[in-house]
Coordinates of C-alpha atoms and ligand atoms in Angstrom, one line a residue:
X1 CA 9.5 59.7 16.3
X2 CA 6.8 58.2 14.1
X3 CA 9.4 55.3 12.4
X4 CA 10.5 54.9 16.7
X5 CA 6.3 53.8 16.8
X6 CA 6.4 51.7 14.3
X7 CA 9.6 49.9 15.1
X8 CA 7.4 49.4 18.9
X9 CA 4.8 47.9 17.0
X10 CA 5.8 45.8 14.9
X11 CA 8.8 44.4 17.5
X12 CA 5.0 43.7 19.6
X13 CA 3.7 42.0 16.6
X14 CA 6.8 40.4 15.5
X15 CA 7.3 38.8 19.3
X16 CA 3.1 37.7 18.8
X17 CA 4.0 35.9 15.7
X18 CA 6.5 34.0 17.4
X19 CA 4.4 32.8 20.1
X20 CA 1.6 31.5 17.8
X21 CA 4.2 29.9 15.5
X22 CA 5.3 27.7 18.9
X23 CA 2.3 27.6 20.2
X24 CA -0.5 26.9 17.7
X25 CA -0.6 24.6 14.3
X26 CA 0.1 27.5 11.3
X27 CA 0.1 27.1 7.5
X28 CA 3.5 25.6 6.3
X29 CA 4.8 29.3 4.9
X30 CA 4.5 30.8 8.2
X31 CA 7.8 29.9 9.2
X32 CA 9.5 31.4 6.5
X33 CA 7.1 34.9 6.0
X34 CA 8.1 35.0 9.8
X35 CA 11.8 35.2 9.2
X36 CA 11.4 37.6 6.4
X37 CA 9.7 39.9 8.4
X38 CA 12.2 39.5 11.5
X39 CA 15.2 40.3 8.4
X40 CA 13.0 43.4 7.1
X41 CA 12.6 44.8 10.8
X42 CA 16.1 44.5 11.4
X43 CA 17.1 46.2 8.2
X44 CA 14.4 48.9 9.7
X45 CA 16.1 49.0 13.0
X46 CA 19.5 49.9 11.3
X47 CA 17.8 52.6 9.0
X48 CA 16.6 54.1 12.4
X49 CA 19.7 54.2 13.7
X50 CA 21.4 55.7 10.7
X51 CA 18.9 58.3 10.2
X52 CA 19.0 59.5 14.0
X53 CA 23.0 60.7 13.1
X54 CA 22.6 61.1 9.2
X55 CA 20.7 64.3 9.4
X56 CA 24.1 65.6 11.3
X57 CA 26.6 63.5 8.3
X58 CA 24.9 63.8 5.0
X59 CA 23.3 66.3 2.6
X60 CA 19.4 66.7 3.4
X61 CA 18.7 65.0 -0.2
X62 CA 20.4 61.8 1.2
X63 CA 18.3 62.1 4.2
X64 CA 15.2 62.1 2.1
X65 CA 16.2 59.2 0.1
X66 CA 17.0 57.2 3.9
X67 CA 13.5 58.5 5.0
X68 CA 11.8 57.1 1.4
X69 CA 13.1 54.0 2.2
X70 CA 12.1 53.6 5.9
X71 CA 9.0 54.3 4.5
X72 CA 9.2 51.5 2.1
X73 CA 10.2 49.3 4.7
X74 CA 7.5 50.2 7.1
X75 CA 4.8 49.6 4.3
X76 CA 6.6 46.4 2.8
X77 CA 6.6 45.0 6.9
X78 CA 3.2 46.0 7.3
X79 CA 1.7 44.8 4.8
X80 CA 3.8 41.1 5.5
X81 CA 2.6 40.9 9.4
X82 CA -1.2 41.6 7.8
X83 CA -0.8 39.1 5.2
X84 CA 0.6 37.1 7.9
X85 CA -3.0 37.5 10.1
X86 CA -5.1 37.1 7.4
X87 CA -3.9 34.4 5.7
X88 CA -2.2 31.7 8.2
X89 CA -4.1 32.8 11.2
X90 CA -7.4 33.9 10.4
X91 CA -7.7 31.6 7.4
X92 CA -6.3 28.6 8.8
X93 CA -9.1 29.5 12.4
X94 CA -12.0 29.2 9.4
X95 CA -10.2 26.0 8.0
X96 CA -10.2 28.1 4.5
X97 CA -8.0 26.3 2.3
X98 CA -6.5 28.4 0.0
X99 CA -3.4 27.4 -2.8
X100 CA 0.0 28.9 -1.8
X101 CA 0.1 30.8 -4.8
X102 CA -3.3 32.7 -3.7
X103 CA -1.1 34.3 -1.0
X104 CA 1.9 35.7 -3.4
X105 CA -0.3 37.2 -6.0
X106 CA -2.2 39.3 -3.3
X107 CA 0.9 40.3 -1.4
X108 CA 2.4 41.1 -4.5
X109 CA 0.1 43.4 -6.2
X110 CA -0.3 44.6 -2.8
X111 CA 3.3 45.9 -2.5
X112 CA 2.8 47.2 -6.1
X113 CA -0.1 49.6 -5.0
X114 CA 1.7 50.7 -2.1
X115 CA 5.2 51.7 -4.0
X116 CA 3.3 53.2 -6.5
X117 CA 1.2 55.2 -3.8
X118 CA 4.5 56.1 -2.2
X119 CA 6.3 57.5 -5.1
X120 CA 3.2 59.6 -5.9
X121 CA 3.0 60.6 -2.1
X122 CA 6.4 61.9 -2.7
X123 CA 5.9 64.1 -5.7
X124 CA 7.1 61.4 -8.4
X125 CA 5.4 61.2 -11.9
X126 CA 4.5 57.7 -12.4
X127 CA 2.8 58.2 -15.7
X128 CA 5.8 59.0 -17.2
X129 CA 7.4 56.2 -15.4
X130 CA 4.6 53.8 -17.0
X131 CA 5.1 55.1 -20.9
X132 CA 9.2 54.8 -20.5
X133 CA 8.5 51.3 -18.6
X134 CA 5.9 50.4 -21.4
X135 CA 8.9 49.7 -24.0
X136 CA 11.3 47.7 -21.4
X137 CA 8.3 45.8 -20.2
X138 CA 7.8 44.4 -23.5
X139 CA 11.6 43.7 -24.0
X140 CA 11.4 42.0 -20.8
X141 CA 8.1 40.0 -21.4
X142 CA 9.6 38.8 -25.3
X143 CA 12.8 37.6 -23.7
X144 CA 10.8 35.9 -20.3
X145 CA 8.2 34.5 -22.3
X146 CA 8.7 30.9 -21.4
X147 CA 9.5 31.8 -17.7
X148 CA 6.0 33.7 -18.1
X149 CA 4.2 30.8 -19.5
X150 CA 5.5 28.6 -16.5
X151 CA 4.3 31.0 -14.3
X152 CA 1.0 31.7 -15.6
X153 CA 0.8 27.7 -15.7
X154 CA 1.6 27.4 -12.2
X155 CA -1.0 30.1 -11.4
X156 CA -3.5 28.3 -13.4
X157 CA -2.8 24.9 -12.1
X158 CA -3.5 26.2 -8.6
X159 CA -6.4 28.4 -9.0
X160 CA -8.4 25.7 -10.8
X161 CA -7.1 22.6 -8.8
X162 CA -6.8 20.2 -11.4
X163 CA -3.3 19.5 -9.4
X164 CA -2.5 19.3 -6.0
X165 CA 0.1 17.7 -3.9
X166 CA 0.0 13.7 -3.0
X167 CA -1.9 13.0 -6.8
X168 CA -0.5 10.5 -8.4
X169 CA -0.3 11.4 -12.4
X170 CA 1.3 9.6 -15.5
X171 CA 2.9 11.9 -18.2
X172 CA 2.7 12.0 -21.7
X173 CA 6.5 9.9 -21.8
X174 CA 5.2 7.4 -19.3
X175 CA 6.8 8.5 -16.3
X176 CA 4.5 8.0 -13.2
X177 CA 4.6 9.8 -9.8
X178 CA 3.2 11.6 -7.1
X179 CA 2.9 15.6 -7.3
X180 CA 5.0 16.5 -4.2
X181 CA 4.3 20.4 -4.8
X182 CA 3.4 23.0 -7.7
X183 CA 5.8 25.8 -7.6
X184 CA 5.7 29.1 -9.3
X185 CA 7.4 28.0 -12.1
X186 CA 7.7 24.0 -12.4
X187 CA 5.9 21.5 -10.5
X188 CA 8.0 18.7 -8.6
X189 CA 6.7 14.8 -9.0
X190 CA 8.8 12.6 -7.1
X191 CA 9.0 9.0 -9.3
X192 CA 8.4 5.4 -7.6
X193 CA 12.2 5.0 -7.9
X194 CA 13.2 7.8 -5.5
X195 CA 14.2 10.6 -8.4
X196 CA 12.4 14.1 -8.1
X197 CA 11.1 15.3 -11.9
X198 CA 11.1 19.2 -12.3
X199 CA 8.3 19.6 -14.6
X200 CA 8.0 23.2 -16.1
X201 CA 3.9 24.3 -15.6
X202 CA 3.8 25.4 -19.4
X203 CA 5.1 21.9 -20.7
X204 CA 2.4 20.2 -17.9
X205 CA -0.2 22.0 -19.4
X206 CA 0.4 21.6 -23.3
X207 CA 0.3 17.5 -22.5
X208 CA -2.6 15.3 -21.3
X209 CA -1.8 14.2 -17.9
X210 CA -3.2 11.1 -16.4
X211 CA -3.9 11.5 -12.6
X212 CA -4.0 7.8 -11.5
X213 CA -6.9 6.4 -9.6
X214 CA -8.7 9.8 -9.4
X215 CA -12.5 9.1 -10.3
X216 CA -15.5 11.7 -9.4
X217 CA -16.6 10.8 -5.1
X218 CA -15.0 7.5 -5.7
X219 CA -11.8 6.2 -3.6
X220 CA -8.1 6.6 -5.2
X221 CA -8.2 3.2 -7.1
X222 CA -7.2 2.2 -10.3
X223 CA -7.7 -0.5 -12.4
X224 CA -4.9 -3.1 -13.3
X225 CA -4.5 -6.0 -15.5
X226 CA -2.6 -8.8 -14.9
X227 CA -2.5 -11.0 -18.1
X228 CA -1.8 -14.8 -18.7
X229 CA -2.5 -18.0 -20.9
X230 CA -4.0 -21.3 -20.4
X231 CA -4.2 -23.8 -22.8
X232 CA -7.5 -24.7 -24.7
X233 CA -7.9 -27.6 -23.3
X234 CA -9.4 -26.1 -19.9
X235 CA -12.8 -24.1 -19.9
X236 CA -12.6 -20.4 -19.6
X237 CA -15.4 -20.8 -17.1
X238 CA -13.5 -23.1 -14.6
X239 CA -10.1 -21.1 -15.4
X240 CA -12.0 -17.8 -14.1
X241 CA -13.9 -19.4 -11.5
X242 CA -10.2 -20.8 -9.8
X243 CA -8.4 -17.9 -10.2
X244 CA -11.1 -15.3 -8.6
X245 CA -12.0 -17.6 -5.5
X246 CA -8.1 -18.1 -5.0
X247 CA -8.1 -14.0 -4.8
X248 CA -10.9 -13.4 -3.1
X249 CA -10.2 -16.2 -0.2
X250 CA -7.8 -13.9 1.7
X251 CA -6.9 -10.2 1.1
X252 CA -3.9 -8.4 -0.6
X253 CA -1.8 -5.1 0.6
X254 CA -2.1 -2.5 -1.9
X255 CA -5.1 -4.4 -3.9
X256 CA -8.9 -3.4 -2.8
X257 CA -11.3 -5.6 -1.8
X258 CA -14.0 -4.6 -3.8
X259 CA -14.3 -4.2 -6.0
X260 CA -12.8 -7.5 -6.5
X261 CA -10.3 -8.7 -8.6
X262 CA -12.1 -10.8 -11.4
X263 CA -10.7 -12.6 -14.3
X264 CA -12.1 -12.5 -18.3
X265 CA -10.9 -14.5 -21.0
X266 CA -10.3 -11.8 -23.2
X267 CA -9.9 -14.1 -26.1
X268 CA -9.7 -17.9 -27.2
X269 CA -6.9 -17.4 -29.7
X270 CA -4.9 -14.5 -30.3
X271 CA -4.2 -13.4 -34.1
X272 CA -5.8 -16.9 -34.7
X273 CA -3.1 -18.9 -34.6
X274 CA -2.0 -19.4 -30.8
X275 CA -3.3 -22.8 -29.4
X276 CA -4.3 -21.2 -26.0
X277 CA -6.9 -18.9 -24.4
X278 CA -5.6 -15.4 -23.2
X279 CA -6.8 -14.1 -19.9
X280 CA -6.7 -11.1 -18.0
X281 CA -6.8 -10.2 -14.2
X282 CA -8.4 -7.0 -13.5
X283 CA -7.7 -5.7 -10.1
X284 CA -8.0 -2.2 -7.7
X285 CA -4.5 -1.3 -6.7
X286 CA -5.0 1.1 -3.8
X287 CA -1.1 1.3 -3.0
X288 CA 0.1 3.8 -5.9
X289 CA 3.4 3.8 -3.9
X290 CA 4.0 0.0 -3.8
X291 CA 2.3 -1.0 -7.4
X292 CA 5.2 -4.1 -8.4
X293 CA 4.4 -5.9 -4.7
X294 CA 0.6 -6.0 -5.2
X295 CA 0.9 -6.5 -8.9
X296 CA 3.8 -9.6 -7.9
X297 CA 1.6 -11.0 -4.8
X298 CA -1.4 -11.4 -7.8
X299 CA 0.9 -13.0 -10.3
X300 CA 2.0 -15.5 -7.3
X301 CA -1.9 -16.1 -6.4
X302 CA -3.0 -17.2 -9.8
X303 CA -0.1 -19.3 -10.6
X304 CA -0.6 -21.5 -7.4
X305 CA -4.2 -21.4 -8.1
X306 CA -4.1 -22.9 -11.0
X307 CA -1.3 -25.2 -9.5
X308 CA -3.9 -26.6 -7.3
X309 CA -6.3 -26.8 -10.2
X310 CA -4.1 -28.6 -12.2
X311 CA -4.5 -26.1 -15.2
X312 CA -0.7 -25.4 -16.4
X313 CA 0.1 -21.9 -17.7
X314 CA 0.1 -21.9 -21.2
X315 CA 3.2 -22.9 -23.1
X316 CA 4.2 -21.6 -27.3
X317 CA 2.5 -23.9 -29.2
X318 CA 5.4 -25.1 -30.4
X319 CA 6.9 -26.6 -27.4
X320 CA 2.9 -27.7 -26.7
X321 CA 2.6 -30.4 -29.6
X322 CA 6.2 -32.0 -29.4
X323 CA 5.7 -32.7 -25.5
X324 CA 2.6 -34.8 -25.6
X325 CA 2.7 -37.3 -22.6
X326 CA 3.3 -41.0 -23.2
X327 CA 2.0 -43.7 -20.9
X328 CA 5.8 -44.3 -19.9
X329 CA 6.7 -41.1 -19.3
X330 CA 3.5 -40.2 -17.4
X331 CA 4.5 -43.3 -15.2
X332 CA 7.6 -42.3 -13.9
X333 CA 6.0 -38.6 -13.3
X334 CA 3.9 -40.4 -10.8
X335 CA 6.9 -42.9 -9.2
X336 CA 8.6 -39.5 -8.7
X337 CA 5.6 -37.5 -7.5
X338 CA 5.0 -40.6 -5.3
X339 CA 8.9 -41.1 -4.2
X340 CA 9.0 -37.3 -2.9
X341 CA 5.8 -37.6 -0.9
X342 CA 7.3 -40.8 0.7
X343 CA 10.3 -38.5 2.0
X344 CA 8.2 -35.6 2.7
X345 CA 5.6 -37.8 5.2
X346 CA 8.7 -39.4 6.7
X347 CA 9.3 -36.3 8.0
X348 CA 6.5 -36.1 9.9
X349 CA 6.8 -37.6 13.7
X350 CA 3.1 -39.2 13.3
X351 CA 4.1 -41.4 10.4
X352 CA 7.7 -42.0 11.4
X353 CA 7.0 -45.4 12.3
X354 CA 5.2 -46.5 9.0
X355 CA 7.1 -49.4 6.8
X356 CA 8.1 -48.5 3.6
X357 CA 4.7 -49.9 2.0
X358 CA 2.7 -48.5 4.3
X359 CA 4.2 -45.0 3.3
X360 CA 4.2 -46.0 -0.1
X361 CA 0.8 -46.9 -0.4
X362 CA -0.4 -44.1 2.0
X363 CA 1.8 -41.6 -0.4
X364 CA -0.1 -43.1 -3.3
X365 CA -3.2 -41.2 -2.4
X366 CA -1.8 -38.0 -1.5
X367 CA -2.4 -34.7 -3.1
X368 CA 0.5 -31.9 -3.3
X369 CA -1.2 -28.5 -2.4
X370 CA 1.0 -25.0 -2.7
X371 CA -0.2 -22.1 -1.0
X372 CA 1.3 -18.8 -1.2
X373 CA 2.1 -16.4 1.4
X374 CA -1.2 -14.9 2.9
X375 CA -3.8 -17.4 1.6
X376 CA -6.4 -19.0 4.0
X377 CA -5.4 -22.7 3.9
X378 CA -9.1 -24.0 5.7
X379 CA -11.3 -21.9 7.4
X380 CA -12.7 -22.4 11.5
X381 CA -16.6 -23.6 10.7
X382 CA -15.9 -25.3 7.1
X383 CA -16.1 -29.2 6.5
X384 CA -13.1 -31.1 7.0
X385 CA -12.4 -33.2 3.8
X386 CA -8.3 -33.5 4.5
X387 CA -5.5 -34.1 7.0
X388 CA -2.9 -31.3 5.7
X389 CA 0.9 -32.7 5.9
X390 CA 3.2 -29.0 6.3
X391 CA 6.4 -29.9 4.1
X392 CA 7.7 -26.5 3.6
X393 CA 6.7 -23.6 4.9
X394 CA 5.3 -22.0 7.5
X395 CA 1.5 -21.3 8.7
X396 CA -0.5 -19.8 11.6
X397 CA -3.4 -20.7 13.3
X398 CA -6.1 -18.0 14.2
X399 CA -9.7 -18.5 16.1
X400 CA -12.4 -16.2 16.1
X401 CA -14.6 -15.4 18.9
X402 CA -16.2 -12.5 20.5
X403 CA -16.0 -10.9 17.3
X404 CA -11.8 -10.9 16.6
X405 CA -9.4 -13.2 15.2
X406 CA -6.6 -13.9 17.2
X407 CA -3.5 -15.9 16.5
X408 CA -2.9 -18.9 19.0
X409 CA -0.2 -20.7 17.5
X410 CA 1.9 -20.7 14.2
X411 CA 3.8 -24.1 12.9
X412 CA 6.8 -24.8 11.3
X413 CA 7.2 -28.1 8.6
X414 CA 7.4 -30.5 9.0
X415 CA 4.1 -30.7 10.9
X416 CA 0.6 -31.8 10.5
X417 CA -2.8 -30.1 10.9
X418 CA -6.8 -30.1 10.5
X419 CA -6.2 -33.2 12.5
X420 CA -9.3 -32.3 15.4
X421 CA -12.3 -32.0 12.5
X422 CA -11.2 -35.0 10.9
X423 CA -10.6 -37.0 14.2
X424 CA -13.9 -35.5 16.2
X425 CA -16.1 -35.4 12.7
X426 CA -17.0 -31.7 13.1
X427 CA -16.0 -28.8 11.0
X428 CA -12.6 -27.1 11.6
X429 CA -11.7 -25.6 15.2
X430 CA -9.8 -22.8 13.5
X431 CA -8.3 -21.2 10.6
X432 CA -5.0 -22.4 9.1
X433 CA -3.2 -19.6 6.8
X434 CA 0.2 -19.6 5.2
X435 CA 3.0 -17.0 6.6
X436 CA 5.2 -17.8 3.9
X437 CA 4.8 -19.3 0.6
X438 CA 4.0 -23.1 1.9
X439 CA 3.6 -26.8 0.5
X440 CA 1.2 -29.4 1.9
X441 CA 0.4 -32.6 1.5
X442 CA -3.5 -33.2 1.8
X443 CA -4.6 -36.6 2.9
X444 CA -8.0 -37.8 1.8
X445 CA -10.4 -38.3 5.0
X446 CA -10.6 -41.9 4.4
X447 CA -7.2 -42.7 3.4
X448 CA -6.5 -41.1 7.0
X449 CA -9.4 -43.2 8.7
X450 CA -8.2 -46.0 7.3
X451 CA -4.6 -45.9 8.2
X452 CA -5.6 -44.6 12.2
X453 CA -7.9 -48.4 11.8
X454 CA -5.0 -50.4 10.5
X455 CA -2.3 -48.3 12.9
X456 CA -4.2 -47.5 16.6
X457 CA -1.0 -46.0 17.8
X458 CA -1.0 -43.1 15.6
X459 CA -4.6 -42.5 16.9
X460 CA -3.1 -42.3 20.3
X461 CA -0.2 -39.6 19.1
X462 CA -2.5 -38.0 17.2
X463 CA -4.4 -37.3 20.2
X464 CA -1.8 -36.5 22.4
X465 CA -1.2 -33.6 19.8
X466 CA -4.7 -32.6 19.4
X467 CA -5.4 -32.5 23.1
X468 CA -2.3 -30.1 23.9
X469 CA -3.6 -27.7 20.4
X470 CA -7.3 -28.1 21.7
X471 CA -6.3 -27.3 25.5
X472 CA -4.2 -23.9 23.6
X473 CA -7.8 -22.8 22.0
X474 CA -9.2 -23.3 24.6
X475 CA -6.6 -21.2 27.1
X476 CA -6.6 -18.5 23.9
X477 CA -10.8 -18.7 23.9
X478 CA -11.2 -18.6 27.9
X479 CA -8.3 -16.6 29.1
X480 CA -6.5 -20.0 31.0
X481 CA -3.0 -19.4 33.0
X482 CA -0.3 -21.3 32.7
X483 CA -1.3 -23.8 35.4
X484 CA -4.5 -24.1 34.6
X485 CA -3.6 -25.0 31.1
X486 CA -0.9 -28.2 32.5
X487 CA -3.8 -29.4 34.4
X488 CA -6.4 -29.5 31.8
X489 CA -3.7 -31.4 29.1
X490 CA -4.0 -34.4 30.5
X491 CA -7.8 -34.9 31.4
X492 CA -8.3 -33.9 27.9
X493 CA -5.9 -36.2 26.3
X494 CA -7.8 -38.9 28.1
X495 CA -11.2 -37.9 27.4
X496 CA -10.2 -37.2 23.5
X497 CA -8.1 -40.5 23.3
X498 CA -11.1 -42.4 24.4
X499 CA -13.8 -40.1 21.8
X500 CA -11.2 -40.7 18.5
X501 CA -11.2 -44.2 19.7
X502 CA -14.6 -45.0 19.9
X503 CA -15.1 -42.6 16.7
X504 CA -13.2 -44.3 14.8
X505 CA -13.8 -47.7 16.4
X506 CA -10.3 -48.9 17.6
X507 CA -10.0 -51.3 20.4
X508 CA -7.4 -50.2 23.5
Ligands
CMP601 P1 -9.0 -28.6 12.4 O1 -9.9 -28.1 13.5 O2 -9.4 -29.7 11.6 O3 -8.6 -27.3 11.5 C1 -7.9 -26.2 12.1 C2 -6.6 -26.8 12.6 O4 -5.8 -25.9 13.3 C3 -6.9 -27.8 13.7 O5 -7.6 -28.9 13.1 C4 -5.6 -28.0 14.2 O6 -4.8 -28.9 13.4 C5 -5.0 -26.7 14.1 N1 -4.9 -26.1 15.5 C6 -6.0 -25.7 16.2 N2 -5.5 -25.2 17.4 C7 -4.2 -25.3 17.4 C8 -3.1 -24.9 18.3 N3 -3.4 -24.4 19.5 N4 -1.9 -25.2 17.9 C9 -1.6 -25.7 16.7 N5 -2.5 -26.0 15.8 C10 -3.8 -25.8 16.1

């Protein structure tokens, strides 16, 4: 009649948990305490059943034993439906955090007590139970011992929270990656390659762990360095000064931006003998999961910084002194350099009717200038020094107002920009930056000034293009419709034809 009473109540609680399981956000065991309960209560539900017909089949001792064990079961469910309460319901309400392991330990010393209370309850002598168990316990802990140092590892590494899941840590062998969850006995770290480490807890604890990025109140960064070599010849100051405006112009995934990236030269010659200056990038990777891209996407930074620059990476010093420049050779560097910006310029529907001097001499003056993916090219408000000539590559233009950058147009090479600054004398309308790794040609102010005086018609198609890109701002700035936008094209392209012309001075 009693065990009927229990089996109401905890079917009532039982249904409860299932409802708050649906209903409302629970710990991540809850699920699976739920279902061993639900097992448990049915196993109780069939002891019922047997001992309602037993009493009638079997001898009473067999009855007693059934009855011992319903018992059990009612204990062993009730204290799993409190734990239940307490922990994921109560706990999880007061937004206690508490590790997993926590929860075992008490349930489990829990069930202890209450055996032990029910054996006594029933007339069993449990110190002579503990003096025979004394002997096998000790056989048992000998043989377990490393099983027992995991777990008491495990145990530790929760209770004191050195480790939890989502840290990123470094063994002792080198192996990186991020704690996915201590267990009992080994803790899982899933590497950056996809493979899952099972790390017994005694064997994390005997070894110093590095957990990546992890500083006191400080956000998950950590310091890398990205090493490389310039020849003596350039000053460390201007080699440093390049590379860390180049990273600090436009921003990197996975790399924070401040601190910022700076650059050292961590020595003039190593071991004394090497003919160039050794540097190091230091940098704050953020992404722990992506640490190659960020790390590549610096590597690509400084080496077209220092492109631009002119400073070549350093070479072995070997190679260095038998490839010294003669004026011949330095020559025919130049007819080439010169040859390939004749084609690239060609390219270009502004300068397709240019005679072969006149693209000679105009590709004469011109200055090649790689970009890599993600770096600002000019910025809206700065002073416009160059015409850039797209020759590979692709780039987007973005204008700021009311507080937000917004994209209004991207171009493909071959194309032209920072066309409007030069042409109107003011600084630049907008802000040019590369989508993929690009190459431009610049083209000195005056070289372009002088080349709009000597050709008036490229003024006039220059114009053409600036007034449609100026009307697109414009439309982007103001909010203009399609219509609206056809009609203002050509007023503008008049009105700006006849401001370049008398800017630059050309007659009609
Ligand atoms: P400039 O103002 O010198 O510098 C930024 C450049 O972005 C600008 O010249 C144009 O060449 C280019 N630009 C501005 N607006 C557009 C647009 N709507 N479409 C294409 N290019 C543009």
């Amino acid at each position: 009649m009693q065990q009927l009473l229990w089996v109401a109540t905890f079917g009532g609680a039982i249904v409860a948990a299932a409802l708050v399981l649906r209903f409302l956000p629970t710990q991540p065991g809850f699920r699976v305490r739920l279902r061993r309960s639900v097992l448990l209560y049915i196993g109780l539900l069939l002891l019922v059943a047997v001992l309602a017909v037993a009493p009638r089949i079997v001898s009473p001792t067999v009855v007693s034993g059934l009855e011992f064990a319903g018992d059990l079961l009612i204990i062993v469910i009730s204290l799993n439906l409190l734990a239940m309460a307490i922990f994921d319901l109560a706990f999880r309400m007061l937004r206690f955090r508490y590790p997993e392991i926590v929860h075992d330990v008490v349930v489990g010393l829990a069930y202890v007590v209450a055996i032990v209370w029910l054996m006594h309850r029933s007339g069993v002598n449990i110190a002579s139970i503990v003096a025979t168990s004394a002997v096998a316990t000790a056989v048992i802990g000998l043989s377990l011992q490393s099983t027992l140092g995991s777990v008491i590892g495990g145990l530790a590494l929760q209770l004191d929270d050195s480790l939890s899941a989502g840290d990123w840590i470094e063994l002792e062998s080198g192996l990186q990656g991020c704690v996915k969850q201590v267990r009992w006995r080994h803790t899982l770290v899933e590497t950056r390659d996809g493979d899952t480490l099972i790390v017994p807890n005694n064997q994390l604890l005997n070894q110093t762990i590095k957990n990546l990025g992890k500083r006191d109140e400080s956000p998950l960064q950590r310091r890398v360095w990205v090493n490389f070599n310039v020849d003596f010849r350039y000053s460390p100051a201007e080699v440093t000064r390049v590379v860390d405006r180049a990273l600090a112009e436009a921003s990197i995934p996975g790399v924070a931006a401040t601190p910022r990236p700076s650059t050292v030269c961590v020595d003039l010659a190593g071991a004394g003998r090497d003919s160039f200056a050794f540097y190091g990038t230091r940098y704050w990777l953020t992404d722990f999961a992506n640490p190659d891209v960020a790390s590549s996407v610096v590597r690509e930074r400084i080496y077209v910084a220092l492109k631009r620059a002119r400073i070549p990476l350093a070479m072995p010093a070997a190679a260095h002194f038998v490839s010294q420049d003669e004026p011949m050779r330095e020559e025919r560097k130049r007819e080439k350099a010169v040859a390939s910006a004749m084609q690239a310029l060609a390219r270009v529907e502004i300068f397709r009717d240019l005679s072969h001097e006149e693209l000679e001499s105009l590709a004469a003056t011109v200055d090649v200038w790689p970009v890599s993916r993600g770096e600002v090219i000019t910025r809206q408000g700065a002073t416009a020094n160059w015409l850039y000539v797209l020759v590979d590559g692709e780039v987007e233009v973005r204008v700021e107002g009311a507080g937000e950058e917004r994209r209004v147009n991207t171009l493909s090479a071959p194309n032209f920009f920072g066309e409007m600054a030069l042409m109107a004398g003011a600084p630049r309308e907008a802000t040019v930056a590369a989508l993929t790794d690009v190459r431009c040609i610049r083209v000195d102010k005056d070289h372009f000034r002088a080349l709009l005086q000597r050709r008036p018609e490229i003024a006039g198609d220059v114009a053409a293009v600036l007034a449609e890109r100026r009307v697109a701002l414009m439309a982007t700035r103001e909010g203009l419709d399609a219509d609206a936008k056809s009609r203002r094209v050509e007023g503008e392209r008049t009105r700006i034809l006849s401001t370049v012309k008398a800017f630059f001075a050309l007659g009609d």
